[in-house]
Amino acid sequence: MSKDKVDIFDTTLRDGEQVPGCKLDTKQKLVIAERLDTLGVDIIEAGFPISSPGDFKSVDEIAKIVKNATVCGLTRSVKKDIEVAAEALKHAKRPRIHTGIGTSDSHIQFKFNSTREKILERAVEAVKYAKTFVEDIEFYAEDAGRTDNEYLARVCEAVIKAGATVLNIPDTTGYCLPHEYGAKMKYLRENVKGIEKATLSCHCHNDLGLATANSIEGVINGARQIECTINGIGERAGNTSLEEVVMVLRQHPHLNLDTNINSKLLYDTSQMVSQKMGMIVQPNKAIVGSNAFAHSSGIHQDGVIKKRETYEIIDPEDVGVNESSIVLTARSGRAALAYRAKKVGYELTKVQLDSVYEEFLKYADRKKEVLDSDIHEIIASSPVNVESIV
Ligand code: KIV
Ligand code: ZN
């Protein structure tokens, strides 16, 4: 059975770049945009053009160079924002305006001091106005995660009638539980007239560490776009991580969902974004963290050396990592030491291994991690003679 395609909407350059201290200049943004295009993302959210002249320039320049992806600019439901975004996107091969407004009672009351009816009118006006500039209009219902489903369905229906092609249902505060977010998508699919004319989109924040789970639950329940960032960067605890959702769908083929992403470029892209933004990737980050394919306990190492799949569900090469690593610590066993010793040029017999292992444990207790260079020293200090095989 052929798989349903899930569009990947990358917002590293907009939601991701909102992280304090991660500001990028236009040149850096262009390099990242080109890489995202090569990676295979379907939509690049290039920025929020009205927010600053610098952001306008970045969106304008990105629109000129991106070859394959749709280029998108964010706006509020404000005429001037929409005009400026349309101007910044005028060179894009495939432009999209992303407009919207807060729809939860909390946003309506405290942000806008308004009413549900007035917000609905503003949403419709914004979509109609954006439609006079470009065909592809994405509408976001900010704080949809905490918006009453019945009202949200009314807003969605009205903006589809006004011309919206994509409906973004953001869990802006990262509040939803996966089953609730999935149920929201299902409710919209079943209760919004004209829903077949639009694509439902997941935009999840990670305040409770649920962004990836919520996005996956969203697509299981009919959404066909996921909004995400490289390394999961973004406001507060971040956005859904691109590499995670892509690999969840790849590793679970029974879901019959897939993306266009060239997963072999994931690790390099992660490193590139991390370096340009000056934001390190946490070592235990799924898929792209430095420990994602590293094994340090003796039991795991023994399993992985015998057969990688015993403790790894992803082939590291599939995400652009050369190989799994066997890290030597005081928790490592003989199998790991023999394996790493062989890599640096020593084939140890059982007697040699027993002796070298004793020396290794003394050494490892003093050091956090034993490196290749240390192995030579350990072998030299062992009372049993070991010849190098290289
Ligand atoms: O989190 C959010 O609600 C957003 C919207 C502006 C799309 O980023
Ligand atoms: Zn967001």
GROMACS .gro file of C-alpha atoms and ligand atoms in nm:
model
  399
    1MET     CA    1   0.000   0.000   0.000
    2SER     CA    2   0.143   0.342  -0.090
    3LYS     CA    3   0.203   0.572   0.201
    4ASP     CA    4   0.023   0.897   0.270
    5LYS     CA    5   0.257   1.193   0.254
    6VAL     CA    6   0.298   1.418   0.557
    7ASP     CA    7   0.429   1.763   0.464
    8ILE     CA    8   0.717   1.892   0.671
    9PHE     CA    9   0.685   2.263   0.751
   10ASP     CA   10   1.014   2.380   0.895
   11THR     CA   11   1.002   2.685   1.122
   12THR     CA   12   1.365   2.685   1.241
   13LEU     CA   13   1.410   3.030   1.088
   14ARG     CA   14   1.097   3.175   1.251
   15ASP     CA   15   0.979   2.998   1.570
   16GLY     CA   16   1.326   2.847   1.616
   17GLU     CA   17   1.505   3.174   1.578
   18GLN     CA   18   1.291   3.330   1.853
   19VAL     CA   19   1.518   3.159   2.108
   20PRO     CA   20   1.712   3.419   2.306
   21GLY     CA   21   2.072   3.438   2.190
   22CYS     CA   22   2.011   3.239   1.870
   23LYS     CA   23   1.961   3.531   1.634
   24LEU     CA   24   2.095   3.471   1.285
   25ASP     CA   25   2.197   3.722   1.022
   26THR     CA   26   2.062   3.704   0.666
   27LYS     CA   27   2.371   3.525   0.534
   28GLN     CA   28   2.342   3.251   0.794
   29LYS     CA   29   1.969   3.219   0.729
   30LEU     CA   30   2.030   3.176   0.357
   31VAL     CA   31   2.274   2.891   0.417
   32ILE     CA   32   2.025   2.718   0.646
   33ALA     CA   33   1.736   2.773   0.403
   34GLU     CA   34   1.936   2.617   0.120
   35ARG     CA   35   2.018   2.320   0.337
   36LEU     CA   36   1.649   2.278   0.439
   37ASP     CA   37   1.556   2.280   0.071
   38THR     CA   38   1.813   2.006   0.000
   39LEU     CA   39   1.696   1.811   0.306
   40GLY     CA   40   1.354   1.788   0.142
   41VAL     CA   41   1.131   2.002   0.363
   42ASP     CA   42   0.807   2.100   0.190
   43ILE     CA   43   0.763   2.444   0.342
   44ILE     CA   44   1.022   2.680   0.488
   45GLU     CA   45   0.883   2.942   0.723
   46ALA     CA   46   1.146   3.205   0.651
   47GLY     CA   47   1.045   3.468   0.907
   48PHE     CA   48   0.796   3.730   1.024
   49PRO     CA   49   0.855   4.006   0.766
   50ILE     CA   50   0.690   4.295   0.952
   51SER     CA   51   0.884   4.227   1.271
   52SER     CA   52   1.205   4.404   1.155
   53PRO     CA   53   1.377   4.527   0.838
   54GLY     CA   54   1.632   4.248   0.888
   55ASP     CA   55   1.363   3.982   0.892
   56PHE     CA   56   1.198   4.134   0.586
   57LYS     CA   57   1.530   4.119   0.403
   58SER     CA   58   1.588   3.758   0.505
   59VAL     CA   59   1.246   3.645   0.383
   60ASP     CA   60   1.294   3.838   0.058
   61GLU     CA   61   1.637   3.684  -0.007
   62ILE     CA   62   1.529   3.334   0.092
   63ALA     CA   63   1.229   3.363  -0.142
   64LYS     CA   64   1.473   3.434  -0.426
   65ILE     CA   65   1.701   3.133  -0.373
   66VAL     CA   66   1.477   2.846  -0.261
   67LYS     CA   67   1.421   2.609  -0.553
   68ASN     CA   68   1.182   2.341  -0.435
   69ALA     CA   69   1.009   2.427  -0.109
   70THR     CA   70   0.720   2.665  -0.056
   71VAL     CA   71   0.844   2.978   0.121
   72CYS     CA   72   0.619   3.111   0.394
   73GLY     CA   73   0.601   3.436   0.592
   74LEU     CA   74   0.418   3.486   0.921
   75THR     CA   75   0.170   3.766   0.990
   76ARG     CA   76  -0.082   3.866   1.252
   77SER     CA   77  -0.440   3.924   1.139
   78VAL     CA   78  -0.338   4.278   1.055
   79LYS     CA   79  -0.359   4.431   0.705
   80LYS     CA   80  -0.016   4.594   0.717
   81ASP     CA   81   0.149   4.265   0.825
   82ILE     CA   82  -0.011   4.087   0.531
   83GLU     CA   83   0.095   4.354   0.280
   84VAL     CA   84   0.454   4.345   0.405
   85ALA     CA   85   0.464   3.963   0.397
   86ALA     CA   86   0.326   3.958   0.042
   87GLU     CA   87   0.595   4.205  -0.063
   88ALA     CA   88   0.872   3.998   0.101
   89LEU     CA   89   0.744   3.683  -0.072
   90LYS     CA   90   0.699   3.830  -0.417
   91HIS     CA   91   1.000   3.647  -0.566
   92ALA     CA   92   0.909   3.306  -0.424
   93LYS     CA   93   0.827   3.031  -0.673
   94ARG     CA   94   0.570   2.903  -0.425
   95PRO     CA   95   0.471   3.171  -0.175
   96ARG     CA   96   0.252   3.110   0.130
   97ILE     CA   97   0.115   3.364   0.377
   98HIS     CA   98   0.070   3.230   0.729
   99THR     CA   99  -0.181   3.448   0.906
  100GLY     CA  100  -0.388   3.396   1.217
  101ILE     CA  101  -0.506   3.503   1.559
  102GLY     CA  102  -0.550   3.367   1.914
  103THR     CA  103  -0.873   3.172   1.952
  104SER     CA  104  -0.866   3.048   2.313
  105ASP     CA  105  -1.082   3.234   2.562
  106SER     CA  106  -0.767   3.332   2.744
  107HIS     CA  107  -0.621   3.500   2.432
  108ILE     CA  108  -0.956   3.654   2.332
  109GLN     CA  109  -1.012   3.805   2.674
  110PHE     CA  110  -0.662   3.899   2.791
  111LYS     CA  111  -0.469   3.959   2.469
  112PHE     CA  112  -0.740   4.114   2.258
  113ASN     CA  113  -1.004   4.226   2.511
  114SER     CA  114  -1.249   4.106   2.250
  115THR     CA  115  -1.524   3.849   2.189
  116ARG     CA  116  -1.538   3.519   2.004
  117GLU     CA  117  -1.756   3.674   1.729
  118LYS     CA  118  -1.521   3.966   1.668
  119ILE     CA  119  -1.216   3.736   1.656
  120LEU     CA  120  -1.391   3.514   1.404
  121GLU     CA  121  -1.460   3.820   1.186
  122ARG     CA  122  -1.096   3.931   1.206
  123ALA     CA  123  -0.977   3.583   1.110
  124VAL     CA  124  -1.200   3.577   0.803
  125GLU     CA  125  -1.099   3.930   0.699
  126ALA     CA  126  -0.730   3.844   0.729
  127VAL     CA  127  -0.761   3.531   0.519
  128LYS     CA  128  -0.966   3.712   0.252
  129TYR     CA  129  -0.713   3.993   0.238
  130ALA     CA  130  -0.413   3.756   0.220
  131LYS     CA  131  -0.591   3.570  -0.060
  132THR     CA  132  -0.579   3.885  -0.273
  133PHE     CA  133  -0.198   3.846  -0.279
  134VAL     CA  134  -0.129   3.471  -0.295
  135GLU     CA  135  -0.324   3.151  -0.347
  136ASP     CA  136  -0.171   2.947  -0.066
  137ILE     CA  137  -0.296   3.072   0.272
  138GLU     CA  138  -0.229   2.900   0.601
  139PHE     CA  139  -0.441   3.010   0.896
  140TYR     CA  140  -0.320   2.957   1.255
  141ALA     CA  141  -0.562   2.948   1.547
  142GLU     CA  142  -0.315   3.045   1.816
  143ASP     CA  143  -0.356   2.850   2.141
  144ALA     CA  144  -0.586   2.604   1.962
  145GLY     CA  145  -0.470   2.348   2.217
  146ARG     CA  146  -0.675   2.530   2.481
  147THR     CA  147  -0.951   2.649   2.248
  148ASP     CA  148  -1.300   2.508   2.287
  149ASN     CA  149  -1.344   2.254   2.004
  150GLU     CA  150  -1.687   2.376   1.894
  151TYR     CA  151  -1.569   2.734   1.854
  152LEU     CA  152  -1.246   2.619   1.689
  153ALA     CA  153  -1.450   2.423   1.435
  154ARG     CA  154  -1.656   2.734   1.356
  155VAL     CA  155  -1.340   2.939   1.301
  156CYS     CA  156  -1.189   2.667   1.079
  157GLU     CA  157  -1.505   2.643   0.870
  158ALA     CA  158  -1.522   3.018   0.822
  159VAL     CA  159  -1.157   3.056   0.719
  160ILE     CA  160  -1.178   2.767   0.473
  161LYS     CA  161  -1.476   2.945   0.313
  162ALA     CA  162  -1.263   3.260   0.302
  163GLY     CA  163  -0.987   3.073   0.114
  164ALA     CA  164  -0.753   2.912   0.367
  165THR     CA  165  -0.571   2.611   0.221
  166VAL     CA  166  -0.401   2.496   0.542
  167LEU     CA  167  -0.534   2.504   0.899
  168ASN     CA  168  -0.266   2.523   1.166
  169ILE     CA  169  -0.387   2.394   1.505
  170PRO     CA  170  -0.108   2.507   1.740
  171ASP     CA  171  -0.067   2.371   2.088
  172THR     CA  172   0.101   2.703   2.159
  173THR     CA  173   0.160   2.638   2.528
  174GLY     CA  174   0.247   2.269   2.499
  175TYR     CA  175  -0.044   2.184   2.727
  176CYS     CA  176  -0.229   1.904   2.545
  177LEU     CA  177  -0.192   1.535   2.614
  178PRO     CA  178  -0.137   1.328   2.300
  179HIS     CA  179  -0.484   1.167   2.306
  180GLU     CA  180  -0.645   1.512   2.353
  181TYR     CA  181  -0.452   1.665   2.063
  182GLY     CA  182  -0.538   1.368   1.842
  183ALA     CA  183  -0.905   1.394   1.944
  184LYS     CA  184  -0.902   1.763   1.850
  185MET     CA  185  -0.783   1.680   1.498
  186LYS     CA  186  -1.045   1.405   1.469
  187TYR     CA  187  -1.316   1.642   1.591
  188LEU     CA  188  -1.220   1.900   1.328
  189ARG     CA  189  -1.213   1.639   1.054
  190GLU     CA  190  -1.561   1.523   1.151
  191ASN     CA  191  -1.723   1.857   1.227
  192VAL     CA  192  -1.585   2.119   0.990
  193LYS     CA  193  -1.775   2.155   0.665
  194GLY     CA  194  -1.532   2.179   0.372
  195ILE     CA  195  -1.242   2.029   0.570
  196GLU     CA  196  -1.150   1.813   0.267
  197LYS     CA  197  -1.044   2.137   0.089
  198ALA     CA  198  -0.776   2.213   0.350
  199THR     CA  199  -0.475   2.042   0.508
  200LEU     CA  200  -0.474   2.016   0.887
  201SER     CA  201  -0.138   2.103   1.041
  202CYS     CA  202   0.020   2.016   1.378
  203HIS     CA  203   0.224   2.286   1.551
  204CYS     CA  204   0.323   2.161   1.895
  205HIS     CA  205   0.539   2.316   2.164
  206ASN     CA  206   0.739   2.109   2.406
  207ASP     CA  207   0.661   2.257   2.749
  208LEU     CA  208   0.571   1.914   2.887
  209GLY     CA  209   0.805   1.720   2.658
  210LEU     CA  210   0.508   1.605   2.447
  211ALA     CA  211   0.559   1.794   2.121
  212THR     CA  212   0.668   1.493   1.917
  213ALA     CA  213   0.405   1.261   2.066
  214ASN     CA  214   0.133   1.520   2.005
  215SER     CA  215   0.238   1.576   1.644
  216ILE     CA  216   0.239   1.202   1.575
  217GLU     CA  217  -0.105   1.168   1.736
  218GLY     CA  218  -0.217   1.459   1.515
  219VAL     CA  219  -0.115   1.285   1.192
  220ILE     CA  220  -0.259   0.953   1.307
  221ASN     CA  221  -0.586   1.143   1.337
  222GLY     CA  222  -0.577   1.299   0.993
  223ALA     CA  223  -0.341   1.598   0.995
  224ARG     CA  224  -0.107   1.594   0.695
  225GLN     CA  225   0.144   1.862   0.788
  226ILE     CA  226   0.383   1.885   1.084
  227GLU     CA  227   0.546   2.213   1.186
  228CYS     CA  228   0.883   2.156   1.341
  229THR     CA  229   1.238   2.279   1.384
  230ILE     CA  230   1.584   2.130   1.355
  231ASN     CA  231   1.697   2.006   1.699
  232GLY     CA  232   1.353   2.102   1.834
  233ILE     CA  233   1.467   2.457   1.905
  234GLY     CA  234   1.205   2.723   1.970
  235GLU     CA  235   1.031   2.939   2.228
  236ARG     CA  236   1.072   2.818   2.590
  237ALA     CA  237   1.112   2.437   2.581
  238GLY     CA  238   1.106   2.441   2.201
  239ASN     CA  239   0.901   2.309   1.913
  240THR     CA  240   0.849   1.962   1.772
  241SER     CA  241   1.184   1.831   1.654
  242LEU     CA  242   1.199   1.764   1.280
  243GLU     CA  243   1.439   1.471   1.305
  244GLU     CA  244   1.220   1.300   1.565
  245VAL     CA  245   0.891   1.310   1.374
  246VAL     CA  246   1.059   1.208   1.049
  247MET     CA  247   1.222   0.905   1.211
  248VAL     CA  248   0.912   0.807   1.411
  249LEU     CA  249   0.723   0.776   1.081
  250ARG     CA  250   1.014   0.588   0.915
  251GLN     CA  251   1.052   0.345   1.203
  252HIS     CA  252   0.680   0.270   1.215
  253PRO     CA  253   0.588   0.181   0.856
  254HIS     CA  254   0.254   0.033   0.970
  255LEU     CA  255   0.132   0.391   1.015
  256ASN     CA  256   0.149   0.425   0.636
  257LEU     CA  257   0.276   0.779   0.664
  258ASP     CA  258   0.602   0.920   0.532
  259THR     CA  259   0.779   1.244   0.447
  260ASN     CA  260   1.009   1.361   0.167
  261ILE     CA  261   1.301   1.413   0.403
  262ASN     CA  262   1.640   1.269   0.307
  263SER     CA  263   1.714   1.130   0.650
  264LYS     CA  264   2.084   1.076   0.571
  265LEU     CA  265   2.128   1.454   0.596
  266LEU     CA  266   1.973   1.483   0.942
  267TYR     CA  267   2.289   1.464   1.152
  268ASP     CA  268   2.484   1.715   0.941
  269THR     CA  269   2.189   1.954   0.932
  270SER     CA  270   2.154   1.932   1.308
  271GLN     CA  271   2.525   2.013   1.352
  272MET     CA  272   2.507   2.300   1.106
  273VAL     CA  273   2.209   2.465   1.280
  274SER     CA  274   2.365   2.410   1.620
  275GLN     CA  275   2.690   2.578   1.511
  276LYS     CA  276   2.524   2.871   1.334
  277MET     CA  277   2.295   2.939   1.631
  278GLY     CA  278   2.561   2.874   1.893
  279MET     CA  279   2.323   2.636   2.067
  280ILE     CA  280   2.457   2.295   2.164
  281VAL     CA  281   2.258   1.980   2.103
  282GLN     CA  282   2.200   1.801   2.432
  283PRO     CA  283   2.405   1.476   2.421
  284ASN     CA  284   2.102   1.258   2.491
  285LYS     CA  285   1.888   1.427   2.222
  286ALA     CA  286   1.700   1.161   2.025
  287ILE     CA  287   1.837   1.091   1.674
  288VAL     CA  288   2.108   1.360   1.659
  289GLY     CA  289   2.257   1.381   2.012
  290SER     CA  290   2.619   1.267   2.051
  291ASN     CA  291   2.502   0.977   2.270
  292ALA     CA  292   2.214   0.870   2.045
  293PHE     CA  293   2.422   0.579   1.908
  294ALA     CA  294   2.675   0.544   2.191
  295HIS     CA  295   2.679   0.244   2.422
  296SER     CA  296   2.863   0.246   2.750
  297SER     CA  297   2.730  -0.025   2.980
  298GLY     CA  298   2.890  -0.369   2.950
  299ILE     CA  299   2.561  -0.554   2.894
  300HIS     CA  300   2.453  -0.322   2.610
  301GLN     CA  301   2.799  -0.319   2.451
  302ASP     CA  302   2.815  -0.696   2.446
  303GLY     CA  303   2.474  -0.706   2.272
  304VAL     CA  304   2.556  -0.437   2.016
  305ILE     CA  305   2.891  -0.595   1.928
  306LYS     CA  306   2.712  -0.928   1.864
  307LYS     CA  307   2.423  -0.768   1.675
  308ARG     CA  308   2.359  -0.394   1.651
  309GLU     CA  309   1.980  -0.433   1.654
  310THR     CA  310   1.982  -0.572   2.009
  311TYR     CA  311   2.001  -0.219   2.146
  312GLU     CA  312   1.947   0.008   1.845
  313ILE     CA  313   1.622   0.059   1.654
  314ILE     CA  314   1.777   0.294   1.397
  315ASP     CA  315   2.073   0.222   1.172
  316PRO     CA  316   2.298   0.525   1.243
  317GLU     CA  317   2.384   0.549   0.872
  318ASP     CA  318   2.015   0.620   0.801
  319VAL     CA  319   2.049   0.954   0.980
  320GLY     CA  320   2.400   1.032   0.860
  321VAL     CA  321   2.598   0.904   1.158
  322ASN     CA  322   2.892   0.684   1.048
  323GLU     CA  323   2.861   0.411   1.306
  324SER     CA  324   2.750   0.325   1.657
  325SER     CA  325   3.011   0.399   1.918
  326ILE     CA  326   3.128   0.178   2.198
  327VAL     CA  327   3.230   0.412   2.477
  328LEU     CA  328   3.476   0.279   2.730
  329THR     CA  329   3.396   0.360   3.092
  330ALA     CA  330   3.434   0.177   3.421
  331ARG     CA  331   3.095   0.015   3.341
  332SER     CA  332   3.229  -0.146   3.022
  333GLY     CA  333   3.298  -0.515   2.991
  334ARG     CA  334   3.567  -0.728   2.826
  335ALA     CA  335   3.379  -0.748   2.494
  336ALA     CA  336   3.387  -0.371   2.457
  337LEU     CA  337   3.754  -0.347   2.552
  338ALA     CA  338   3.850  -0.621   2.304
  339TYR     CA  339   3.643  -0.452   2.033
  340ARG     CA  340   3.799  -0.110   2.084
  341ALA     CA  341   4.150  -0.256   2.127
  342LYS     CA  342   4.111  -0.429   1.791
  343LYS     CA  343   4.007  -0.100   1.633
  344VAL     CA  344   4.333   0.058   1.745
  345GLY     CA  345   4.547  -0.238   1.643
  346TYR     CA  346   4.552  -0.516   1.907
  347GLU     CA  347   4.402  -0.862   1.872
  348LEU     CA  348   4.386  -0.981   2.235
  349THR     CA  349   4.387  -1.348   2.336
  350LYS     CA  350   4.171  -1.447   2.634
  351VAL     CA  351   4.469  -1.442   2.871
  352GLN     CA  352   4.584  -1.103   2.741
  353LEU     CA  353   4.233  -0.963   2.764
  354ASP     CA  354   4.193  -1.074   3.127
  355SER     CA  355   4.516  -0.902   3.220
  356VAL     CA  356   4.458  -0.584   3.019
  357TYR     CA  357   4.102  -0.563   3.154
  358GLU     CA  358   4.232  -0.544   3.513
  359GLU     CA  359   4.458  -0.254   3.418
  360PHE     CA  360   4.170  -0.096   3.224
  361LEU     CA  361   3.937  -0.100   3.528
  362LYS     CA  362   4.195   0.077   3.746
  363TYR     CA  363   4.242   0.336   3.474
  364ALA     CA  364   3.870   0.378   3.403
  365ASP     CA  365   3.791   0.437   3.771
  366ARG     CA  366   4.015   0.743   3.755
  367LYS     CA  367   3.881   0.872   3.421
  368LYS     CA  368   3.527   0.950   3.299
  369GLU     CA  369   3.593   0.798   2.958
  370VAL     CA  370   3.880   0.592   2.821
  371LEU     CA  371   3.993   0.714   2.479
  372ASP     CA  372   4.173   0.533   2.198
  373SER     CA  373   4.498   0.706   2.297
  374ASP     CA  374   4.459   0.568   2.653
  375ILE     CA  375   4.427   0.211   2.527
  376HIS     CA  376   4.791   0.206   2.416
  377GLU     CA  377   4.901   0.320   2.761
  378ILE     CA  378   4.682   0.062   2.936
  379ILE     CA  379   4.813  -0.220   2.717
  380ALA     CA  380   5.171  -0.109   2.774
  381SER     CA  381   5.121  -0.116   3.152
  382SER     CA  382   4.973  -0.470   3.150
  383PRO     CA  383   5.211  -0.739   3.286
  384VAL     CA  384   5.124  -0.966   2.993
  385ASN     CA  385   5.302  -0.887   2.667
  386VAL     CA  386   5.072  -0.780   2.380
  387GLU     CA  387   5.193  -0.735   2.022
  388SER     CA  388   5.033  -0.480   1.799
  389ILE     CA  389   4.874  -0.634   1.486
  390VAL     CA  390   4.930  -0.329   1.268
  391KIV     O1  391   0.296   2.859   1.870
  391KIV     C1  392   0.221   2.923   1.796
  391KIV     O2  393   0.101   2.933   1.819
  391KIV     C2  394   0.281   2.992   1.681
  391KIV     C3  395   0.189   3.058   1.585
  391KIV     C4  396   0.228   3.200   1.565
  391KIV     C5  397   0.181   2.981   1.459
  391KIV     O3  398   0.399   2.988   1.663
  392ZN      ZN  399   0.490   2.825   1.781
   0.00000   0.00000   0.00000
